[in-house]
CSV table of C-alpha atoms in Angstrom, one decimal:
chain,number,residue,atom,x,y,z
A,1,THR,CA,13.0,28.1,-4.5
A,2,GLY,CA,11.9,30.2,-1.5
A,3,ASN,CA,8.3,30.2,-2.1
A,4,TYR,CA,6.2,30.2,1.0
A,5,ILE,CA,3.7,27.7,-0.3
A,6,GLU,CA,4.2,24.1,-1.7
A,7,GLU,CA,7.1,24.3,-4.0
A,8,ILE,CA,6.1,21.6,-6.2
A,9,GLN,CA,2.6,20.0,-6.0
A,10,ILE,CA,1.3,16.8,-7.9
A,11,GLY,CA,-2.4,16.5,-7.6
A,12,SER,CA,-5.5,14.6,-9.1
A,13,ALA,CA,-6.0,11.0,-10.1
A,14,ASN,CA,-4.9,11.7,-13.5
A,15,ALA,CA,-1.4,12.9,-12.2
A,16,THR,CA,0.6,9.5,-12.6
A,17,GLU,CA,4.1,8.4,-13.4
A,18,ASN,CA,5.8,11.8,-12.8
A,19,ARG,CA,9.4,12.2,-11.9
A,20,ILE,CA,11.0,14.8,-9.9
A,21,ILE,CA,14.7,14.5,-10.0
A,22,GLY,CA,17.8,16.7,-9.5
A,23,ASN,CA,16.5,19.7,-7.8
A,24,GLU,CA,17.4,21.7,-5.0
A,25,ILE,CA,13.9,22.5,-3.1
A,26,GLY,CA,13.9,25.0,-0.2
A,27,ARG,CA,17.7,25.3,-0.8
A,28,LEU,CA,20.0,27.5,-2.7
A,29,PRO,CA,22.2,26.2,-5.6
A,30,ASP,CA,25.1,25.5,-3.3
A,31,GLY,CA,22.9,23.2,-1.1
A,32,LYS,CA,22.5,25.8,1.8
A,33,VAL,CA,18.9,26.1,3.2
A,34,VAL,CA,17.1,29.1,2.0
A,35,PRO,CA,17.0,31.9,4.7
A,36,GLY,CA,13.5,32.8,6.0
A,37,GLY,CA,12.0,30.0,4.1
A,38,THR,CA,10.0,28.6,7.2
A,39,GLU,CA,6.4,28.4,6.0
A,40,SER,CA,6.4,26.2,2.7
A,41,GLN,CA,6.2,22.4,2.1
A,42,GLY,CA,8.8,21.0,-0.3
A,43,ILE,CA,6.8,18.6,-2.4
A,44,VAL,CA,3.0,17.6,-1.9
A,45,ILE,CA,1.5,14.7,-3.7
A,46,THR,CA,-2.2,14.6,-3.0
A,47,ASP,CA,-5.7,13.9,-4.3
A,48,SER,CA,-5.2,10.3,-5.3
A,49,SER,CA,-2.0,10.9,-7.4
A,50,SER,CA,-0.2,7.6,-7.9
A,51,ALA,CA,3.1,5.9,-9.4
A,52,ASN,CA,5.1,9.2,-8.9
A,53,THR,CA,8.8,8.9,-8.1
A,54,ILE,CA,10.5,11.5,-6.1
A,55,GLY,CA,14.3,10.9,-6.6
A,56,GLY,CA,16.1,7.9,-8.0
A,57,SER,CA,19.2,5.4,-7.7
A,58,SER,CA,21.9,8.0,-9.0
A,59,LEU,CA,23.5,11.2,-7.6
A,60,GLU,CA,22.2,13.2,-10.6
A,61,GLU,CA,18.7,11.9,-9.6
A,62,THR,CA,18.9,13.2,-5.9
A,63,ASN,CA,16.7,16.0,-4.8
A,64,GLY,CA,18.0,18.2,-1.9
A,65,ILE,CA,14.9,19.0,0.1
A,66,SER,CA,14.5,21.4,3.2
A,67,SER,CA,11.5,22.7,4.5
A,68,GLY,CA,9.9,24.5,7.5
A,69,GLY,CA,6.9,22.1,7.2
A,70,ALA,CA,7.1,18.7,5.6
A,71,ALA,CA,9.9,18.4,2.9
A,72,ILE,CA,7.5,15.8,1.3
A,73,GLU,CA,3.9,15.2,2.1
A,74,ILE,CA,1.8,12.5,0.6
A,75,ASN,CA,-1.9,12.9,1.5
A,76,GLN,CA,-5.6,12.4,0.4
A,77,GLY,CA,-5.7,9.1,-0.8
A,78,ALA,CA,-2.2,9.1,-2.9
A,79,HIS,CA,-0.8,5.8,-3.5
A,80,HIS,CA,2.0,3.7,-5.0
A,81,ASN,CA,4.2,6.7,-4.9
A,82,ILE,CA,8.0,6.2,-4.4
A,83,ILE,CA,10.3,8.4,-2.4
A,84,THR,CA,13.9,7.2,-2.8
A,85,GLY,CA,17.5,8.4,-3.2
A,86,ASN,CA,16.9,12.2,-1.7
A,87,ASP,CA,18.8,14.3,0.8
A,88,ILE,CA,16.3,15.3,3.2
A,89,ALA,CA,17.5,17.8,5.8
A,90,LEU,CA,16.8,20.5,8.4
A,91,SER,CA,12.9,20.1,8.2
A,92,GLU,CA,10.0,20.1,10.5
A,93,THR,CA,9.2,16.5,9.2
A,94,GLY,CA,11.1,14.7,6.5
A,95,VAL,CA,8.3,12.6,5.0
A,96,LEU,CA,4.6,13.1,6.2
A,97,ILE,CA,2.1,10.5,5.0
A,98,LEU,CA,-1.6,11.4,5.9
A,99,ASN,CA,-4.6,9.3,4.7
A,100,ALA,CA,-2.5,7.7,2.1
A,101,SER,CA,-1.7,4.1,1.3
A,102,ASP,CA,0.9,1.8,-0.3
A,103,ASN,CA,3.6,4.4,-0.7
A,104,ARG,CA,7.2,3.6,-0.3
A,105,VAL,CA,9.8,5.7,1.3
A,106,GLY,CA,13.4,4.2,0.6
A,107,GLY,CA,15.2,1.9,-1.7
A,108,ILE,CA,17.4,-1.2,-1.9
A,109,ASN,CA,20.2,-1.4,0.4
A,110,LEU,CA,22.7,-3.0,-1.9
A,111,SER,CA,25.4,-3.2,0.6
A,112,ILE,CA,26.5,-1.8,4.0
A,113,GLY,CA,28.1,1.1,2.4
A,114,LYS,CA,25.9,1.8,-0.6
A,115,ILE,CA,21.9,2.6,0.1
A,116,GLU,CA,19.6,3.6,-2.5
A,117,GLY,CA,17.2,5.0,0.0
A,118,ASN,CA,17.0,8.4,1.3
A,119,ASN,CA,19.4,10.2,3.6
A,120,PHE,CA,17.5,12.0,6.7
A,121,GLU,CA,19.6,14.5,8.6
A,122,ASP,CA,18.8,16.9,11.3
A,123,ASN,CA,14.9,16.6,11.0
A,124,GLU,CA,12.8,17.0,14.0
A,125,SER,CA,10.9,14.2,12.7
A,126,GLY,CA,12.0,12.0,9.8
A,127,ILE,CA,8.9,10.4,8.9
A,128,ILE,CA,5.3,10.4,10.2
A,129,ILE,CA,2.5,7.9,9.1
A,130,SER,CA,-0.8,8.9,10.2
A,131,GLU,CA,-4.2,10.3,9.8
A,132,ALA,CA,-4.5,13.9,9.6
A,133,ALA,CA,-6.6,14.5,12.6
A,134,SER,CA,-4.4,11.9,14.8
A,135,VAL,CA,-1.2,14.0,13.9
A,136,ARG,CA,-2.9,17.3,15.0
A,137,ASP,CA,-4.8,16.3,18.0
A,138,SER,CA,-3.1,13.1,19.4
A,139,THR,CA,0.1,11.9,21.2
A,140,PRO,CA,1.1,8.3,21.5
A,141,SER,CA,1.8,6.7,24.5
A,142,PRO,CA,4.0,7.2,26.3
A,143,SER,CA,3.2,10.8,26.4
A,144,THR,CA,7.1,12.0,26.5
A,145,VAL,CA,6.9,11.8,22.7
A,146,ASP,CA,6.8,15.4,21.6
A,147,LEU,CA,4.6,16.0,18.4
A,148,SER,CA,4.1,19.6,19.0
A,149,GLN,CA,6.0,20.1,15.8
A,150,VAL,CA,3.1,18.7,13.9
A,151,ARG,CA,-0.1,19.2,15.7
A,152,GLU,CA,-1.2,22.6,14.5
A,153,MET,CA,0.6,22.5,11.3
A,154,PHE,CA,-1.7,20.4,9.3
A,155,GLU,CA,-5.4,20.7,8.9
A,156,ALA,CA,-7.6,17.5,8.8
A,157,GLN,CA,-8.0,16.0,5.3
A,158,ALA,CA,-10.5,13.7,3.7
A,159,GLY,CA,-9.1,10.6,2.4
A,160,THR,CA,-8.6,6.8,3.3
A,161,ALA,CA,-6.9,5.8,6.3
A,162,SER,CA,-3.0,5.3,6.0
A,163,ALA,CA,-2.2,1.6,5.2
A,164,ARG,CA,0.7,-0.9,3.9
A,165,ASN,CA,3.1,2.1,3.6
A,166,LYS,CA,6.8,0.8,3.4
A,167,VAL,CA,9.7,2.4,5.0
A,168,PHE,CA,13.2,0.6,4.3
A,169,GLY,CA,16.8,1.4,3.1
A,170,ASN,CA,17.0,4.7,4.7
A,171,VAL,CA,19.7,6.4,6.9
A,172,PHE,CA,18.5,8.7,9.8
A,173,SER,CA,21.0,10.9,11.9
A,174,VAL,CA,21.3,13.9,13.9
A,175,SER,CA,24.3,16.4,14.2
A,176,ASP,CA,26.0,16.9,17.4
A,177,PRO,CA,24.8,19.2,19.0
A,178,ALA,CA,21.3,18.5,17.7
A,179,PRO,CA,19.3,21.3,15.8
A,180,LYS,CA,16.2,20.3,17.8
A,181,GLU,CA,15.6,19.3,21.4
A,182,LEU,CA,13.7,16.2,20.8
A,183,THR,CA,13.9,14.3,17.5
A,184,ASN,CA,12.3,10.9,16.2
A,185,ALA,CA,13.3,9.1,13.0
A,186,ILE,CA,10.2,7.2,12.4
A,187,THR,CA,6.8,7.7,13.9
A,188,VAL,CA,3.7,5.6,13.1
A,189,LEU,CA,0.4,6.7,14.6
A,190,THR,CA,-3.1,6.0,13.3
A,191,ALA,CA,-1.9,3.5,10.4
A,192,GLU,CA,-2.5,-0.1,9.5
A,193,ASP,CA,0.1,-2.6,8.3
A,194,THR,CA,2.9,-0.4,8.1
A,195,LEU,CA,6.5,-2.1,7.4
A,196,VAL,CA,9.4,-0.4,8.8
A,197,GLY,CA,12.6,-2.1,7.5
A,198,ALA,CA,13.0,-5.4,5.6
A,199,VAL,CA,12.2,-5.9,2.0
A,200,ASN,CA,15.7,-5.3,0.7
A,201,ARG,CA,17.1,-4.4,3.9
A,202,GLY,CA,16.1,-2.4,7.0
A,203,ASN,CA,16.8,1.2,8.0
A,204,THR,CA,20.0,2.5,9.8
A,205,ILE,CA,18.9,4.9,12.6
A,206,VAL,CA,21.5,6.9,14.8
A,207,GLU,CA,21.7,9.7,17.0
A,208,GLN,CA,17.8,10.5,17.8
A,209,THR,CA,17.5,12.6,20.8
A,210,ASN,CA,14.2,11.2,21.7
A,211,ALA,CA,13.5,7.6,20.1
A,212,ALA,CA,14.5,5.9,16.9
A,213,ILE,CA,11.0,4.3,16.3
A,214,VAL,CA,7.7,5.3,17.9
A,215,VAL,CA,4.6,3.1,17.4
A,216,GLY,CA,1.5,4.9,18.8
A,217,ASN,CA,-1.5,3.3,20.5
A,218,GLN,CA,-3.8,3.5,17.5
A,219,ALA,CA,-1.3,1.7,15.1
A,220,VAL,CA,-2.1,-2.0,14.1
A,221,ARG,CA,0.1,-4.6,12.7
A,222,THR,CA,3.1,-2.6,12.3
A,223,ILE,CA,6.2,-4.9,11.5
A,224,ILE,CA,9.6,-3.6,12.4
A,225,GLU,CA,12.4,-5.7,10.8
A,226,ASP,CA,16.0,-5.8,9.9
A,227,ASN,CA,16.9,-2.4,11.0
A,228,LEU,CA,20.2,-1.1,12.6
A,229,ILE,CA,19.3,1.1,15.6
A,230,GLY,CA,22.0,2.9,17.7
A,231,LEU,CA,25.0,1.5,15.6
A,232,GLY,CA,26.4,2.8,12.4
A,233,PRO,CA,27.2,0.6,9.4
A,234,ASN,CA,30.8,0.0,10.7
A,235,GLY,CA,29.6,-1.2,14.3
A,236,THR,CA,30.5,2.1,16.0
A,237,ALA,CA,27.9,3.1,18.9
A,238,ARG,CA,26.0,6.1,17.7
A,239,PRO,CA,23.1,6.0,20.4
A,240,ASN,CA,19.7,7.2,20.2
A,241,LEU,CA,18.2,7.9,23.5
A,242,ASP,CA,15.7,5.1,23.0
A,243,GLY,CA,15.6,2.6,20.5
A,244,ILE,CA,11.9,1.6,19.8
A,245,ARG,CA,8.8,2.7,22.0
A,246,LEU,CA,5.7,0.5,21.3
A,247,ALA,CA,2.2,1.3,22.2
A,248,GLY,CA,0.1,-0.1,19.2
A,249,SER,CA,-1.5,-3.6,18.9
A,250,GLY,CA,-0.2,-6.6,16.9
A,251,THR,CA,3.3,-5.0,16.6
A,252,THR,CA,5.8,-7.5,15.3
A,253,VAL,CA,9.5,-6.8,16.1
A,254,ARG,CA,12.3,-9.2,14.6
A,255,ASN,CA,15.7,-9.5,13.3
A,256,ASN,CA,16.7,-5.7,14.3
A,257,VAL,CA,20.3,-5.0,15.8
A,258,ILE,CA,19.4,-2.6,18.6
A,259,SER,CA,22.5,-1.6,20.6
A,260,GLY,CA,24.5,1.2,22.2
A,261,ASN,CA,21.3,3.4,22.9
A,262,THR,CA,21.4,5.7,26.0
A,263,GLU,CA,18.4,4.4,28.0
A,264,THR,CA,16.3,1.7,26.7
A,265,GLY,CA,16.4,-0.7,23.6
A,266,ILE,CA,12.7,-1.5,23.5
A,267,VAL,CA,9.9,0.2,25.7
A,268,ILE,CA,6.3,-1.3,25.7
A,269,ASN,CA,3.7,1.0,27.2
A,270,ARG,CA,0.1,0.9,26.3
């Protein structure tokens, strides 16, 4: 722990079916974030690596991950990887998916009080799905979405476009006072057929100081389904600034509970 490069890297098409479980990455053994460890990535899955699993369904398999970059980055054609059951906190970006497809972030939501997905807390961006150049150079409409935390952090990378990634069964929250001025839970930029929610149950997103979900104007056919936005599992109002901001094409929003947010439930702006 405390390295200033990727803590763990899984790379090459032959790197398959690896499991990373029960680690403190970017943290001390007591779970505290490593002082000064602001330049490292946590875990990087790259170069067409596939079928790797980060975390699991039991407490013993949970990874605690914090990073000044991305806690977990999946890039360069990596596919069919699973990120589930992790505690991802105090990172610039929780999970960054660039030029990678068919990955899953989350797990089965077994009941309202037991979720097998990931716990995202106090990250500037919970999840970003895009192409590398888009994250670096573009801002989705409306322009109030602050992506300065990622624009100059990642170089453009070769690989296929991001498509068919799934995000469900996760919890996203921010402390009071928030550690960052603007926080977003899930941001979909240049990506196709992204699923946010549903499958076994949607995400719970509360207390984001900017927006719960942002869909940029180059996102295509995003589905946002069965998420709880602005309310905790017990129905208590825990408002985001905005619920959903949409600028993409062909987006479907259905069966979500969007309530208690400070400004707007859904903003559509192309």
